Coordinates of C-alpha atoms in Angstrom, one line a residue:
M1 CA 150.9 139.0 109.0
D2 CA 152.3 142.0 110.7
P3 CA 150.8 142.2 114.3
D4 CA 150.1 145.9 113.9
L5 CA 148.1 145.3 110.7
M6 CA 146.2 142.5 112.5
R7 CA 145.4 144.9 115.3
L8 CA 144.1 147.4 112.9
N9 CA 141.9 144.8 111.2
T10 CA 140.3 143.9 114.6
A11 CA 139.2 147.5 114.9
S12 CA 138.1 148.0 111.4
S13 CA 134.6 148.8 112.6
F14 CA 135.9 152.2 113.5
A15 CA 135.6 153.5 109.9
K16 CA 135.8 157.3 109.6
K17 CA 132.4 158.9 109.7
K18 CA 131.1 162.4 109.2
K19 CA 130.2 164.2 112.4
P20 CA 128.5 163.1 114.6
Q21 CA 129.8 159.6 113.8
P22 CA 132.9 158.2 115.6
K23 CA 136.3 159.2 114.6
E24 CA 138.6 156.9 112.7
A25 CA 140.5 154.5 114.9
G26 CA 144.2 154.1 114.8
K27 CA 146.1 150.8 115.4
L28 CA 145.5 149.3 118.8
K29 CA 149.1 149.4 119.8
P30 CA 150.2 149.0 123.4
G31 CA 151.5 152.6 123.4
N32 CA 148.0 153.9 122.7
L33 CA 146.5 152.2 125.8
R34 CA 146.0 153.9 129.1
H35 CA 147.8 152.9 132.2
S36 CA 145.5 150.5 134.0
W37 CA 147.2 147.3 135.3
I38 CA 145.5 145.2 132.6
Q39 CA 146.7 147.5 129.9
R40 CA 150.2 147.5 131.3
A41 CA 150.1 143.7 131.4
W42 CA 148.7 143.6 127.9
S43 CA 151.5 145.9 126.7
F44 CA 154.2 143.8 128.4
C45 CA 152.9 140.5 127.1
G46 CA 152.6 142.0 123.6
F47 CA 156.1 143.2 123.8
L48 CA 157.4 139.8 124.7
Y49 CA 155.2 137.9 122.2
P50 CA 153.3 140.1 119.7
P51 CA 150.8 137.3 118.7
F52 CA 149.6 137.3 122.4
D53 CA 148.9 141.0 122.1
M54 CA 147.1 140.4 118.8
Y55 CA 145.0 137.6 120.3
L56 CA 143.9 139.7 123.3
T57 CA 143.0 142.6 121.0
A58 CA 140.6 140.5 119.0
L59 CA 139.1 138.7 121.9
P60 CA 135.8 140.0 123.4
V61 CA 135.6 139.4 127.1
V62 CA 131.9 138.5 127.4
T63 CA 130.5 136.4 130.3
L64 CA 126.9 135.7 129.4
A65 CA 126.0 134.3 132.8
T66 CA 126.6 137.7 134.4
Q67 CA 126.0 139.8 131.3
V68 CA 129.4 141.5 131.5
F69 CA 130.6 143.2 128.3
A70 CA 134.2 144.4 128.0
Q71 CA 135.6 144.0 124.5
I72 CA 138.5 146.4 124.4
V73 CA 138.4 148.5 121.2
I74 CA 140.2 151.7 122.0
P75 CA 140.7 154.2 119.2
S76 CA 144.2 155.7 119.2
D77 CA 143.0 159.3 119.7
D78 CA 140.1 158.7 122.1
W79 CA 140.0 158.4 125.8
P80 CA 138.8 156.4 127.7
G81 CA 138.1 153.8 125.1
G82 CA 135.8 150.9 125.8
P83 CA 133.6 148.1 124.5
G84 CA 131.4 148.1 121.5
Q85 CA 131.3 149.0 117.8
S86 CA 130.8 152.3 116.0
L87 CA 127.2 153.2 115.8
V88 CA 126.0 153.0 112.1
P89 CA 123.0 155.1 111.2
Q90 CA 119.8 153.3 110.3
D91 CA 119.1 153.6 106.6
P92 CA 115.6 153.3 105.0
D93 CA 114.7 149.8 104.0
T94 CA 113.0 149.0 100.6
E95 CA 109.5 149.7 101.8
L96 CA 110.4 153.0 103.5
T97 CA 112.4 154.2 100.5
S98 CA 109.5 153.5 98.2
M99 CA 107.1 155.4 100.6
L100 CA 109.4 158.4 100.8
N101 CA 109.8 158.5 97.0
E102 CA 106.0 158.8 96.7
I103 CA 106.0 162.3 98.3
S104 CA 105.0 164.6 95.6
P105 CA 106.0 168.3 95.3
N106 CA 103.0 168.8 92.9
R107 CA 100.5 167.5 95.4
I108 CA 102.1 169.6 98.1
N109 CA 101.7 172.6 95.8
A110 CA 98.0 171.8 95.2
T111 CA 97.4 171.4 98.9
I112 CA 98.9 174.7 99.8
A113 CA 97.1 176.5 96.9
K114 CA 93.8 175.1 98.2
L115 CA 94.5 176.2 101.7
V116 CA 95.3 179.7 100.5
S117 CA 92.1 179.8 98.4
F118 CA 90.0 180.0 101.6
G119 CA 91.1 183.6 101.9
T120 CA 91.6 183.7 105.7
R121 CA 92.1 180.8 108.0
S122 CA 92.1 182.9 111.2
T123 CA 90.8 181.0 114.1
L124 CA 88.3 183.9 114.6
S125 CA 87.0 183.7 111.0
N126 CA 83.7 182.2 109.8
Q127 CA 83.2 178.5 110.6
T128 CA 80.1 177.9 108.5
D129 CA 80.8 179.6 105.2
P130 CA 81.5 176.8 102.6
V131 CA 84.2 178.8 100.7
R132 CA 85.9 181.3 103.0
G133 CA 87.3 181.0 106.5
I134 CA 88.7 178.5 108.8
G135 CA 85.5 176.3 108.8
A136 CA 85.8 175.8 105.0
A137 CA 89.5 174.9 105.4
R138 CA 88.6 172.4 108.3
D139 CA 86.0 170.7 106.2
W140 CA 88.2 170.4 103.2
I141 CA 91.1 168.9 105.1
A142 CA 88.8 166.4 106.8
G143 CA 87.3 165.4 103.5
E144 CA 90.7 164.8 101.9
M145 CA 91.9 162.8 104.9
R146 CA 88.8 160.6 104.7
Q147 CA 89.6 159.9 101.0
Y148 CA 93.0 158.7 102.1
A149 CA 91.5 156.6 104.9
A150 CA 89.3 154.8 102.3
A151 CA 92.4 153.1 101.0
S152 CA 93.5 151.8 104.4
N153 CA 91.2 148.7 104.7
G154 CA 89.8 150.2 107.9
R155 CA 93.1 150.9 109.6
M156 CA 92.8 154.7 109.3
T157 CA 90.0 156.7 110.8
V158 CA 89.4 160.5 110.7
E159 CA 88.0 162.6 113.4
V160 CA 87.4 166.4 114.0
P161 CA 87.7 166.7 117.8
S162 CA 86.5 170.1 119.0
Y163 CA 85.9 172.2 122.1
V164 CA 84.7 175.7 122.9
Q165 CA 87.5 178.1 124.0
E166 CA 86.3 180.8 126.3
P167 CA 87.4 184.4 125.7
T168 CA 91.1 185.2 126.3
S169 CA 93.3 188.1 125.3
N170 CA 93.6 186.8 121.7
I171 CA 90.1 185.3 121.5
P172 CA 87.5 188.0 122.3
N173 CA 84.5 185.7 122.0
A174 CA 83.8 182.0 122.8
T175 CA 85.2 180.2 119.8
V176 CA 85.1 176.6 118.6
I177 CA 88.6 175.1 118.2
S178 CA 88.6 172.1 115.9
N179 CA 91.5 169.8 115.0
V180 CA 91.5 167.3 112.1
V181 CA 93.2 164.1 113.0
A182 CA 93.7 161.0 110.8
T183 CA 94.7 158.0 113.0
L184 CA 96.5 155.0 111.5
R185 CA 96.2 152.3 114.1
G186 CA 99.2 150.2 114.9
S187 CA 98.9 146.5 114.1
E188 CA 100.7 145.4 117.3
E189 CA 100.9 148.3 119.8
S190 CA 97.9 150.6 119.1
N191 CA 98.4 152.4 122.4
R192 CA 102.0 153.5 121.5
V193 CA 101.5 156.7 119.5
Y194 CA 103.6 159.0 117.3
V195 CA 102.2 162.3 116.0
V196 CA 103.0 164.5 113.1
S197 CA 101.3 167.9 113.0
G198 CA 101.0 171.3 111.3
H199 CA 98.5 174.1 112.1
Y200 CA 95.9 175.1 109.6
D201 CA 95.0 178.5 111.1
S202 CA 96.7 181.6 109.8
R203 CA 97.1 185.3 110.7
V204 CA 98.1 188.7 109.5
T205 CA 99.9 191.5 111.4
N206 CA 97.1 191.9 113.9
V207 CA 96.2 188.5 115.4
L208 CA 92.6 189.7 116.0
N209 CA 92.1 190.6 112.3
F210 CA 89.9 187.9 110.9
I211 CA 88.6 189.9 107.9
D212 CA 91.5 190.5 105.6
D213 CA 93.1 187.8 103.5
S214 CA 95.6 185.7 105.5
P215 CA 97.2 183.3 103.0
G216 CA 99.4 181.3 105.4
A217 CA 101.2 179.5 102.6
D218 CA 104.3 178.9 104.6
D219 CA 103.0 179.4 108.1
D220 CA 101.6 176.9 108.2
G221 CA 100.2 175.6 104.9
S222 CA 103.6 173.9 104.5
G223 CA 103.3 171.9 107.7
V224 CA 99.7 170.9 107.0
A225 CA 100.6 169.7 103.5
I226 CA 103.3 167.4 105.1
S227 CA 100.8 165.9 107.5
M228 CA 98.3 165.3 104.7
E229 CA 100.8 164.0 102.2
L230 CA 102.2 161.5 104.7
A231 CA 98.7 160.4 105.7
R232 CA 97.9 159.7 102.0
I233 CA 101.0 157.6 101.6
F234 CA 101.1 155.8 104.9
A235 CA 97.4 154.8 104.7
T236 CA 98.2 151.8 102.5
H237 CA 100.9 150.5 104.8
V238 CA 100.8 148.7 108.2
P239 CA 102.8 150.3 111.0
K240 CA 103.4 148.3 114.2
A241 CA 102.5 151.4 116.4
T242 CA 99.9 154.0 115.9
I243 CA 100.6 157.2 113.9
M244 CA 98.4 160.3 114.1
F245 CA 98.5 162.9 111.2
A246 CA 97.1 166.1 112.6
A247 CA 96.1 169.6 111.4
V248 CA 95.4 171.7 114.5
A249 CA 93.8 175.1 114.9
G250 CA 94.3 178.0 117.4
E251 CA 98.1 178.0 117.1
E252 CA 98.4 181.7 116.3
Q253 CA 96.0 182.6 119.1
G254 CA 98.0 180.6 121.7
L255 CA 98.6 176.9 120.9
Y256 CA 95.0 176.1 121.8
G257 CA 94.4 173.2 119.4
S258 CA 97.6 171.4 120.1
N259 CA 97.1 171.8 123.9
F260 CA 93.6 170.3 123.5
M261 CA 95.1 167.4 121.5
A262 CA 98.0 166.7 123.9
Q263 CA 95.8 166.9 127.0
T264 CA 93.2 164.6 125.4
L265 CA 95.9 162.0 124.6
K266 CA 97.3 162.3 128.1
D267 CA 93.9 161.9 129.8
A268 CA 93.2 158.8 127.6
G269 CA 96.4 157.2 128.9
M270 CA 98.0 157.0 125.4
D271 CA 101.7 156.3 125.3
V272 CA 102.8 159.2 123.1
Q273 CA 106.5 158.5 122.4
G274 CA 107.2 161.2 119.8
M275 CA 105.6 164.3 118.3
L276 CA 107.0 166.0 115.2
D277 CA 105.8 169.6 114.7
N278 CA 106.2 171.1 111.2
D279 CA 105.8 174.9 111.4
I280 CA 107.2 177.2 108.7
V281 CA 108.9 174.6 106.6
G282 CA 108.2 176.1 103.2
S283 CA 111.3 177.8 102.0
P284 CA 115.1 177.5 102.2
N285 CA 115.5 181.2 101.5
G286 CA 115.8 183.9 104.2
D287 CA 116.0 187.6 104.1
V288 CA 117.5 189.2 100.9
G289 CA 121.2 188.6 100.8
T290 CA 121.3 185.4 102.9
P291 CA 122.4 182.3 101.0
S292 CA 119.8 179.7 100.2
A293 CA 120.0 176.4 102.1
P294 CA 117.8 174.0 100.1
F295 CA 119.1 170.8 101.8
D296 CA 119.0 172.0 105.4
I297 CA 116.3 172.0 108.1
R298 CA 116.4 173.1 111.7
M299 CA 115.1 170.9 114.4
F300 CA 114.5 172.6 117.8
V301 CA 115.0 170.2 120.7
Q302 CA 114.2 171.0 124.3
G303 CA 116.8 170.1 127.0
I304 CA 115.5 169.9 130.6
P305 CA 111.8 168.8 130.3
S306 CA 109.3 171.5 131.1
S307 CA 107.0 168.8 132.6
E308 CA 109.5 167.8 135.3
T309 CA 109.2 168.9 138.9
S310 CA 111.9 170.7 140.8
A311 CA 113.0 167.5 142.5
E312 CA 113.2 165.7 139.1
I313 CA 115.2 168.5 137.6
S314 CA 117.5 168.4 140.6
T315 CA 118.0 164.7 140.1
R316 CA 118.7 165.1 136.4
A317 CA 121.2 167.9 137.0
S318 CA 123.0 165.9 139.7
V319 CA 123.8 163.1 137.2
G320 CA 124.6 165.4 134.3
G321 CA 121.5 164.4 132.4
E322 CA 120.6 167.9 131.2
N323 CA 121.4 166.9 127.6
D324 CA 119.6 163.6 127.7
S325 CA 115.9 164.3 128.1
P326 CA 113.4 162.2 126.1
A327 CA 113.1 165.1 123.6
R328 CA 116.9 165.1 123.1
Q329 CA 116.8 161.3 122.5
L330 CA 114.0 161.8 120.0
G331 CA 116.1 164.5 118.3
R332 CA 119.1 162.2 118.1
F333 CA 117.0 159.5 116.7
V334 CA 115.6 161.8 113.9
S335 CA 119.1 162.9 113.1
E336 CA 120.2 159.3 112.8
V337 CA 117.4 158.0 110.5
A338 CA 116.6 161.1 108.5
Q339 CA 119.9 162.2 107.0
N340 CA 120.6 160.0 104.1
A341 CA 120.6 159.7 100.3
V342 CA 116.8 159.3 100.1
T343 CA 115.9 162.4 102.1
Q344 CA 118.9 164.4 100.8
M345 CA 118.6 166.6 103.9
N346 CA 120.8 167.8 106.7
V347 CA 119.0 168.0 110.0
H348 CA 120.5 170.7 112.3
S349 CA 119.7 170.2 115.9
I350 CA 119.1 173.4 117.8
W351 CA 119.3 172.8 121.5
R352 CA 116.5 175.0 122.7
P353 CA 112.8 174.6 122.7
D354 CA 112.1 177.1 120.0
R355 CA 113.3 180.4 118.4
F356 CA 113.4 183.5 120.6
L357 CA 110.1 185.3 120.9
R358 CA 108.3 182.4 119.1
G359 CA 106.6 179.2 120.0
G360 CA 104.9 176.2 118.4
D361 CA 102.6 173.3 118.9
H362 CA 105.3 171.0 120.1
L363 CA 105.4 173.0 123.3
S364 CA 101.9 171.7 124.2
F365 CA 103.2 168.1 123.9
L366 CA 106.3 168.9 125.9
K367 CA 104.2 170.4 128.6
A368 CA 102.1 167.2 128.7
G369 CA 105.3 165.2 129.3
F370 CA 105.6 163.8 125.7
P371 CA 108.8 164.0 123.7
A372 CA 108.5 166.5 120.8
V373 CA 110.6 168.5 118.4
R374 CA 109.9 171.3 116.0
F375 CA 111.0 171.6 112.3
T376 CA 111.5 175.0 110.9
E377 CA 113.2 176.2 107.7
P378 CA 116.9 177.1 108.0
Q379 CA 116.5 180.9 107.8
E380 CA 113.3 182.9 107.9
N381 CA 112.1 185.9 106.0
F382 CA 110.0 187.8 108.5
A383 CA 108.4 189.9 105.7
H384 CA 106.6 186.7 104.8
Q385 CA 105.3 185.8 108.3
H386 CA 102.5 187.4 110.3
Q387 CA 102.2 190.2 107.8
D388 CA 99.4 192.0 106.1
V389 CA 99.6 191.4 102.3
R390 CA 101.0 194.7 100.9
V391 CA 103.9 196.2 98.9
V392 CA 106.1 198.7 100.6
D393 CA 108.9 200.4 98.7
G394 CA 108.8 197.7 96.1
V395 CA 109.0 194.9 98.7
Q396 CA 106.2 192.3 98.8
F397 CA 105.0 191.5 102.3
G398 CA 102.7 188.6 103.2
D399 CA 102.8 184.8 103.4
L400 CA 102.1 184.1 99.8
P401 CA 102.5 180.8 97.8
E402 CA 105.0 182.4 95.5
F403 CA 107.6 182.3 98.2
V404 CA 107.2 178.5 98.9
D405 CA 109.6 176.0 97.4
Y406 CA 107.6 172.8 96.9
D407 CA 110.6 170.6 96.2
Y408 CA 112.0 171.8 99.5
V409 CA 108.8 171.0 101.4
A410 CA 108.8 167.5 99.9
R411 CA 112.3 166.9 101.2
V412 CA 111.2 168.1 104.7
G413 CA 108.3 165.6 104.3
K414 CA 110.8 162.9 103.6
V415 CA 112.7 163.7 106.9
N416 CA 109.4 163.4 108.8
G417 CA 108.4 160.2 106.9
A418 CA 111.7 158.6 107.6
A419 CA 111.5 159.4 111.3
L420 CA 107.8 158.4 111.7
W421 CA 108.0 155.1 110.0
S422 CA 111.3 154.2 111.7
L423 CA 109.7 155.0 115.1
A424 CA 106.5 153.1 114.4
Q425 CA 108.2 150.0 113.1
A426 CA 110.7 149.7 115.9
P427 CA 110.0 148.6 119.4
G428 CA 109.1 151.3 121.9
T429 CA 111.7 153.3 123.8
P430 CA 112.8 151.2 126.7
K431 CA 111.2 152.0 130.1
N432 CA 112.5 152.1 133.6
V433 CA 116.1 152.3 132.5
K434 CA 118.3 152.7 135.6
L435 CA 122.0 152.9 136.3
D436 CA 123.3 151.3 139.5
T437 CA 125.2 153.8 141.6
S438 CA 125.0 151.9 144.9
A439 CA 128.7 151.1 145.1
L440 CA 132.0 152.6 144.0
T441 CA 133.2 150.6 141.0
N442 CA 134.7 151.3 137.6
N443 CA 132.1 149.1 135.9
S444 CA 128.5 150.2 135.0
T445 CA 125.4 148.1 135.5
L446 CA 122.2 149.1 133.7
S447 CA 118.8 147.6 134.0
W448 CA 115.4 148.1 132.3
T449 CA 112.0 146.5 131.8
L450 CA 111.8 143.8 129.2
D451 CA 109.4 144.5 126.3
P452 CA 108.1 141.6 124.3
A453 CA 108.2 143.8 121.2
A454 CA 112.0 144.0 121.5
D455 CA 112.3 140.6 119.9
G456 CA 115.7 141.5 118.5
G457 CA 117.1 142.3 121.9
Y458 CA 118.7 145.4 123.3
E459 CA 121.7 147.6 122.7
I460 CA 123.6 149.8 125.1
L461 CA 124.9 153.0 123.6
W462 CA 127.6 155.3 125.0
R463 CA 129.4 158.5 124.2
M464 CA 131.7 160.9 126.0
S465 CA 129.6 163.3 128.1
D466 CA 130.6 166.4 126.0
E467 CA 129.7 164.8 122.7
P468 CA 126.3 165.5 121.0
A469 CA 125.5 162.1 119.6
W470 CA 125.8 158.4 120.5
R471 CA 129.1 157.0 119.2
Y472 CA 129.3 153.3 120.2
V473 CA 126.9 150.5 120.5
I474 CA 127.1 147.2 122.5
S475 CA 124.6 144.4 121.6
V476 CA 123.5 142.7 124.8
G477 CA 120.7 140.4 123.6
Q478 CA 117.3 139.8 125.2
V479 CA 118.2 140.6 128.7
S480 CA 116.9 143.1 131.3
S481 CA 120.3 144.1 132.7
A482 CA 123.9 144.2 131.7
T483 CA 127.3 145.3 133.2
V484 CA 129.7 147.2 131.0
L485 CA 133.4 147.3 132.0
L486 CA 133.5 151.1 131.5
S487 CA 133.2 153.7 134.2
K488 CA 129.9 155.5 134.5
D489 CA 131.8 158.5 135.8
N490 CA 133.4 159.1 132.4
V491 CA 130.7 158.5 129.8
D492 CA 126.9 158.7 129.2
F493 CA 124.9 155.6 128.6
G494 CA 121.6 154.9 126.8
V495 CA 119.6 151.8 126.1
R496 CA 117.6 151.1 122.9
A497 CA 115.4 148.2 121.9
V498 CA 115.8 146.3 118.6
G499 CA 113.1 144.6 116.5
N500 CA 113.8 141.4 114.6
N501 CA 112.9 143.5 111.5
G502 CA 116.1 145.5 112.1
F503 CA 114.4 148.8 113.3
K504 CA 115.8 150.3 116.5
S505 CA 114.1 152.6 119.0
P506 CA 115.3 155.9 120.3
A507 CA 117.6 155.5 123.3
A508 CA 116.5 155.9 126.9
Y509 CA 118.8 157.6 129.4
P510 CA 119.3 155.8 132.7
L511 CA 118.5 157.6 135.9
A512 CA 120.7 156.7 138.9
H513 CA 119.4 154.5 141.6

């Protein structure tokens, strides 16, 4: 066989992918290699005897005793090249596919219609009236969640944690803030937690107006409907880690319910490794004249953590880790597992905490030091948010159910479901991941704490520092450290854990030591 063809076959794993996947590799010809001494020697030997070149191309240089990984697989158009294979996205398995296909647009429609029927869900509205106000909505959500929990064989419990918020600028009188939380306990790691949330309170133009109708169909009946629909479906399944399905209050007044929930979890020492906030996910349509985007969702992802100290931020900046916060790794994970033929959705990462002049409940979790992202529809119609219900010059204002696309909400629900289940079934994100910078070397040694749940071993991921997504993966086995023959000066590394069920965790970025 032609040696060049053989070289191409050895690099066949570099299949052409859509962005952000790796580019297609060319033939691994000597002329494509960079000018290190080993590459020049390789080139010379290959020139004298092509089969020798072919043999070296196919041979991984792996010394298990010292955990050195240096298989040379250099795409023709990429510098610097290095070890590993192209990262292939994790597709839903049979169980997850079945779960996602259970998400019902009709049930989502019914849930949002019921929420709208309470007239107003202002945090300041009546909490004891059985048919109108936030109290009636709270009790109905809790009742529905308890029905779902009845099918869980005791694994799911429902609580309504509450506290009294003293007066603030947006809360004129002491007010009870109540969240509704259905908790599906993990079968193996109950202290490792993932949260999906929407807020069930609503508002009109004046945030202090608790009298007039405030339908809140999109903001945020859509997000609450996703939490409830996923709770219904997940209740009959057994995740390895704990999942919490939340409907929080006080968001419009100032993120009070989510702040209470995040702080409660932090005080309890819970290991919250991911929070998904769904806020305004009801429609693919924006202002009049903008094109519809029925298969697109925005995901807002914070960069430098708001919970880090000045010293921690300085350390992060010194190693170029501004784009590798835990939230960014959660966002990369969601993009990997939630864009597929089952969800039929494109997840667009927006690298900022939230939209300008706006905020959401994920910010409370970020402030508490937990990774969190926010999902919001691709383009917003501001006539349908935070507005009194009225008609002006023939234009309907107000957050009404007629503007919600229930098939679209169901697809966003699939994005959340794919991410949540993949997180909960995988081992946790590796901890104490470090990069050895104690000596000048063109190799990179990483270490981390072994996790018994990572029974499928570990993988080192890498990408160029100016690329948004991980490109290559190196399987290193069940070890706590590994050396990669690739310079840490040129690329970014991450470490992820693998379960023997095939699920893989988000990556953890190594801090220098």
